[in-house]
mmCIF file of C-alpha atoms in Angstrom:
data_model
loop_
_atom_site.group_PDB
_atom_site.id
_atom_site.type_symbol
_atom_site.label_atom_id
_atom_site.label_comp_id
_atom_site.label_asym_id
_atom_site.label_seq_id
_atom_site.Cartn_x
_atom_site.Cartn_y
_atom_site.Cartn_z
ATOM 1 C CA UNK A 1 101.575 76.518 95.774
ATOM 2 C CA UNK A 2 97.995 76.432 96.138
ATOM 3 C CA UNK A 3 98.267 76.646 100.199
ATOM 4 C CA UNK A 4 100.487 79.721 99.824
ATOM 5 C CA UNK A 5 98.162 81.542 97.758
ATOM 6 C CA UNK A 6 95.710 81.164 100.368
ATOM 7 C CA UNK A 7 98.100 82.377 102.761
ATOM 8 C CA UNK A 8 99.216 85.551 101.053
ATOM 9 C CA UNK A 9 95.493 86.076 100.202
ATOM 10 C CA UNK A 10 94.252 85.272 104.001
ATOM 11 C CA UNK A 11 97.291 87.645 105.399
ATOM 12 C CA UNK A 12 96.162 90.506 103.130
ATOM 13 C CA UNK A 13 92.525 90.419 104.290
ATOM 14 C CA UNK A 14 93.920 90.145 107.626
ATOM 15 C CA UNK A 15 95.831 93.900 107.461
ATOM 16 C CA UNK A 16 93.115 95.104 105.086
ATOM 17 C CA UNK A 17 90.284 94.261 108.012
ATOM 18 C CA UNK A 18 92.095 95.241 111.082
ATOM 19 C CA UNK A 19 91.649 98.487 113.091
ATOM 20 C CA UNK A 20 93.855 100.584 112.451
ATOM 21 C CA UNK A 21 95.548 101.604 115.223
ATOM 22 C CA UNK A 22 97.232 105.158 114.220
ATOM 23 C CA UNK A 23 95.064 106.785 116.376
ATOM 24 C CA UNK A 24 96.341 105.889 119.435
ATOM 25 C CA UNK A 25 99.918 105.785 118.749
ATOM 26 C CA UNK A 26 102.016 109.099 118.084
ATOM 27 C CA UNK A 27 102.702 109.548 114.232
ATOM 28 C CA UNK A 28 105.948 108.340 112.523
ATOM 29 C CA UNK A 29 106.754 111.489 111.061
ATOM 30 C CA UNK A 30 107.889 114.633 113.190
ATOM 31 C CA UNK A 31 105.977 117.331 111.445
ATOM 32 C CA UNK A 32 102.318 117.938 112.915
ATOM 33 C CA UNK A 33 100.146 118.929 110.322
ATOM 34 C CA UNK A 34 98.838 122.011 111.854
ATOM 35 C CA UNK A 35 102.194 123.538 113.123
ATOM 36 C CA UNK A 36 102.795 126.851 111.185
ATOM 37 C CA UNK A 37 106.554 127.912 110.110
ATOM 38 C CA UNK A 38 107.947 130.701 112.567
ATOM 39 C CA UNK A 39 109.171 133.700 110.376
ATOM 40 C CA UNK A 40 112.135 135.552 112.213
ATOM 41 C CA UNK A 41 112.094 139.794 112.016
ATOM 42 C CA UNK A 42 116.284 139.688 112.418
ATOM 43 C CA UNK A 43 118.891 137.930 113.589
ATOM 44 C CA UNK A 44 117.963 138.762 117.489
ATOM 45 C CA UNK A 45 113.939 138.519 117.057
ATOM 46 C CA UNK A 46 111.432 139.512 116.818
ATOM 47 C CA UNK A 47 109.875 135.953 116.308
ATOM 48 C CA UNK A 48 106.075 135.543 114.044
ATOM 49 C CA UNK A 49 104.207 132.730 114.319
ATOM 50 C CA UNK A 50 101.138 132.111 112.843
ATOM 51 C CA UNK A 51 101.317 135.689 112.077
ATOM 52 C CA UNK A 52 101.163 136.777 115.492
ATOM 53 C CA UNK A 53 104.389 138.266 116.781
ATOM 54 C CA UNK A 54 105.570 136.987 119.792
ATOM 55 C CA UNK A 55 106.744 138.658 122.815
ATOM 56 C CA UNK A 56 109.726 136.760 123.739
ATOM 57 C CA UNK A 57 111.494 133.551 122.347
ATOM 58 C CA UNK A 58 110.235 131.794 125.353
ATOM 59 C CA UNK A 59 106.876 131.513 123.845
ATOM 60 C CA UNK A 60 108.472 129.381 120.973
ATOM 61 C CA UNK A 61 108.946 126.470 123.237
ATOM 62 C CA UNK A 62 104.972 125.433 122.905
ATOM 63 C CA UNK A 63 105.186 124.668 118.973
ATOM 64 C CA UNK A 64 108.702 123.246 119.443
ATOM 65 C CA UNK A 65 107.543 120.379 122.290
ATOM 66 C CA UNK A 66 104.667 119.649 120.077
ATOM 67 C CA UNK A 67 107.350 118.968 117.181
ATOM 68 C CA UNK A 68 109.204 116.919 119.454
ATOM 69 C CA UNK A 69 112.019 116.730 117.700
ATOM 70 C CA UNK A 70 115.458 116.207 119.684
ATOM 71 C CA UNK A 71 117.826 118.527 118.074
ATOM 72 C CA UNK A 72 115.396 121.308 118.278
ATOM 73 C CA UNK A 73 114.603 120.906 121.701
ATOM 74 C CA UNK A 74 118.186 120.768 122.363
ATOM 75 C CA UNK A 75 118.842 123.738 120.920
ATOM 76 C CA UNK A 76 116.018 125.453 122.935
ATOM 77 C CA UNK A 77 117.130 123.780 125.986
ATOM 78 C CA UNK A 78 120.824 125.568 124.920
ATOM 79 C CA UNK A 79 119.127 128.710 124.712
ATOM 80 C CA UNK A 80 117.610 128.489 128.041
ATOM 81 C CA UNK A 81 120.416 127.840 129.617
ATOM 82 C CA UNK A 82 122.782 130.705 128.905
ATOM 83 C CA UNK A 83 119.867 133.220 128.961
ATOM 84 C CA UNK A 84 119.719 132.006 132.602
ATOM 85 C CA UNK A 85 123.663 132.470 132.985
ATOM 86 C CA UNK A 86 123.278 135.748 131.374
ATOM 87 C CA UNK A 87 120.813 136.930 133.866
ATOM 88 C CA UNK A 88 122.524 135.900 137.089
ATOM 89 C CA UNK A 89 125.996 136.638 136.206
ATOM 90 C CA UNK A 90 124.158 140.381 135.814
ATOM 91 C CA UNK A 91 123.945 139.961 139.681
ATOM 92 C CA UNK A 92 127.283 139.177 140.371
ATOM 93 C CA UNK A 93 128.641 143.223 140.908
ATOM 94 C CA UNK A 94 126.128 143.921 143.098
ATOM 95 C CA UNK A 95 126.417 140.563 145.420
ATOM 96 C CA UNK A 96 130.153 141.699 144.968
ATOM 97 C CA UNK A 97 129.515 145.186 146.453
ATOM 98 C CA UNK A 98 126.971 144.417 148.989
ATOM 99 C CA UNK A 99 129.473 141.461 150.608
ATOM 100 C CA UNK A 100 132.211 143.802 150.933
ATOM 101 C CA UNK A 101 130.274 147.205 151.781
ATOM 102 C CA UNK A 102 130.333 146.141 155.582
ATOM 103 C CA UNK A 103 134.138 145.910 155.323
ATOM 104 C CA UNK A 104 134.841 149.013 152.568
ATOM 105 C CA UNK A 105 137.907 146.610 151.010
ATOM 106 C CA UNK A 106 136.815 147.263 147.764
ATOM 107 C CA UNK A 107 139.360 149.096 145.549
ATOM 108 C CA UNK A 108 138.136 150.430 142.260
ATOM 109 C CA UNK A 109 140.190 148.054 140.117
ATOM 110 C CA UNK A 110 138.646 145.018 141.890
ATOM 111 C CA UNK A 111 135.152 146.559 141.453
ATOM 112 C CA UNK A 112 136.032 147.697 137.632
ATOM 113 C CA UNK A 113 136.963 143.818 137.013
ATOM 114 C CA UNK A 114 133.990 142.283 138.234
ATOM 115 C CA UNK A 115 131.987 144.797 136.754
ATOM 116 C CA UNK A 116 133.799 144.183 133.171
ATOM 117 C CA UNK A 117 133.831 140.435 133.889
ATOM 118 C CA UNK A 118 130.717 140.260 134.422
ATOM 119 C CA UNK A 119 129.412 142.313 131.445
ATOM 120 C CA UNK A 120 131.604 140.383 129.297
ATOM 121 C CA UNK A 121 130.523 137.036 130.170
ATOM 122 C CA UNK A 122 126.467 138.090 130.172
ATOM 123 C CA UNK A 123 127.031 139.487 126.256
ATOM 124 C CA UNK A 124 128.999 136.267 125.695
ATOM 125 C CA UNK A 125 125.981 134.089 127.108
ATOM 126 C CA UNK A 126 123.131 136.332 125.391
ATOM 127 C CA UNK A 127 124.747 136.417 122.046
ATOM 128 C CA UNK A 128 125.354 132.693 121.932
ATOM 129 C CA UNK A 129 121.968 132.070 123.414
ATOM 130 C CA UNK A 130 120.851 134.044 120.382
ATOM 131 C CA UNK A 131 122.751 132.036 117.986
ATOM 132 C CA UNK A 132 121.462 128.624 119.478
ATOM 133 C CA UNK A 133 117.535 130.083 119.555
ATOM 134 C CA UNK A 134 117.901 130.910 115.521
ATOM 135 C CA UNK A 135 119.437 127.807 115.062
ATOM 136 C CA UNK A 136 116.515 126.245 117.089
ATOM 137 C CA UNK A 137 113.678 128.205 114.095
ATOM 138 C CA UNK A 138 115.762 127.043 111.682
ATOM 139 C CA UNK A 139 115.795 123.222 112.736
ATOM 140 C CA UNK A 140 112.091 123.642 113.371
ATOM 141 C CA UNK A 141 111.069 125.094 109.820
ATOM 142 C CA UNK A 142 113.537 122.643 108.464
ATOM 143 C CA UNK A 143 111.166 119.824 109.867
ATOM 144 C CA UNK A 144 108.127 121.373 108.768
ATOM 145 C CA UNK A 145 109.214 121.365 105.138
ATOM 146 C CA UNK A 146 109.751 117.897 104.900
ATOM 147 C CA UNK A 147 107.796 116.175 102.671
ATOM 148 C CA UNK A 148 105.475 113.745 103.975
ATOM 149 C CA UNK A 149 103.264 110.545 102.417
ATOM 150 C CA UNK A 150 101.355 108.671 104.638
ATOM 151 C CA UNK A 151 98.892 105.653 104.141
ATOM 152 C CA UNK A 152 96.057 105.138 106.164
ATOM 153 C CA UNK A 153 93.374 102.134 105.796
ATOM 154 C CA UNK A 154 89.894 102.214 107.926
ATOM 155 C CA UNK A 155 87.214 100.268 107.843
ATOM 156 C CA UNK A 156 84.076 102.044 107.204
ATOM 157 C CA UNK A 157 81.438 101.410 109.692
ATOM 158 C CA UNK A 158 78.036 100.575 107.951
ATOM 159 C CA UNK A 159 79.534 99.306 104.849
ATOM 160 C CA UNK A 160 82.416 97.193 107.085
ATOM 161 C CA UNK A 161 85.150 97.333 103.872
ATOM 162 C CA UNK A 162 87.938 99.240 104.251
ATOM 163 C CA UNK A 163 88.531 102.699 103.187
ATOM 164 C CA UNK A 164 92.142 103.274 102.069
ATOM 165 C CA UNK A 165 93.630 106.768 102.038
ATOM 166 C CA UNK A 166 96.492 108.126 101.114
ATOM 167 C CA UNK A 167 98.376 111.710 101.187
ATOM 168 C CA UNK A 168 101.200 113.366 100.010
ATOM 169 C CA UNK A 169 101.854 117.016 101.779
ATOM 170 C CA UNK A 170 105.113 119.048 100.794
ATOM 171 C CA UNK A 171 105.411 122.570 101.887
ATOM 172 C CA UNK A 172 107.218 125.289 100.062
#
């Protein structure tokens, strides 16, 4: 009994004494402490952050890779995507009419159903890049209002004892 005592005791000092090594490694929990919520103006934009409004939803990437968290970036990386489908399948009636100009084979249905097509399937990509951007803020201000308590334990240099802190942070 007496041996374990001095064990548990000896172990304790052990932790209490070490350098703690938080600095160096990324945190456990997702939310940064000096990320700032992004307030959305409507359901297309425009986007505030910090209280600076941003020009384009692009710029939201920079707080969402420092978040790093997976189901926002996925949703970003969504969004991406079909705004890039959405811009070249904008393209696709003039490629259409330029190939065929040489030739003059184009009817005016064919045209008129690429054109359509076309317009179609850009709204179609735009609005559900939209959708997946939103869903992207929401995820993201989701994670910042988690609440968070972390533990931290230091030892003090000219003193050498430790210095134990703790926080709780919850954001409304």
């Amino acid at each position: 009994m007496k041996y374990l005592l001095v064990f548990v005791f000896a172990s304790s000092l052990q932790t209490a004494f070490c350098q703690d090594s938080s600095f160096y490694r990324k945190p456990a929990n997702k939310a940064v402490a000096y990320l700032q919520p992004i307030e959305m103006g409507s359901a297309i934009g425009p986007y505030f952050y910090d209280g600076k409004r941003l020009r384009t939803p692009f710029s939201l990437q920079v707080p969402f890779i420092q978040l790093n968290d997976p189901a926002v970036n996925k949703q970003f990386e969504a969004y991406r995507i079909s705004n890039t489908v959405a811009q070249v399948v904008s393209f696709v009636p003039l490629i259409f009419v330029l190939s065929d100009a040489r030739n003059a084979r184009i009817s005016q249905s064919q045209y008129l159903t690429v054109f359509l097509t076309s317009i179609g399937v850009s709204l179609g990509a735009g609005i559900f890049g939209q959708i997946k951007i939103r869903k992207a803020v929401m995820g993201y201000n989701a994670a910042l209002a988690k609440s968070r308590l972390s533990l931290s334990v230091q030892g003090v240099q000219l003193a050498n004892v430790p210095a134990v802190g703790a926080s709780f942070t919850h954001r409304f």
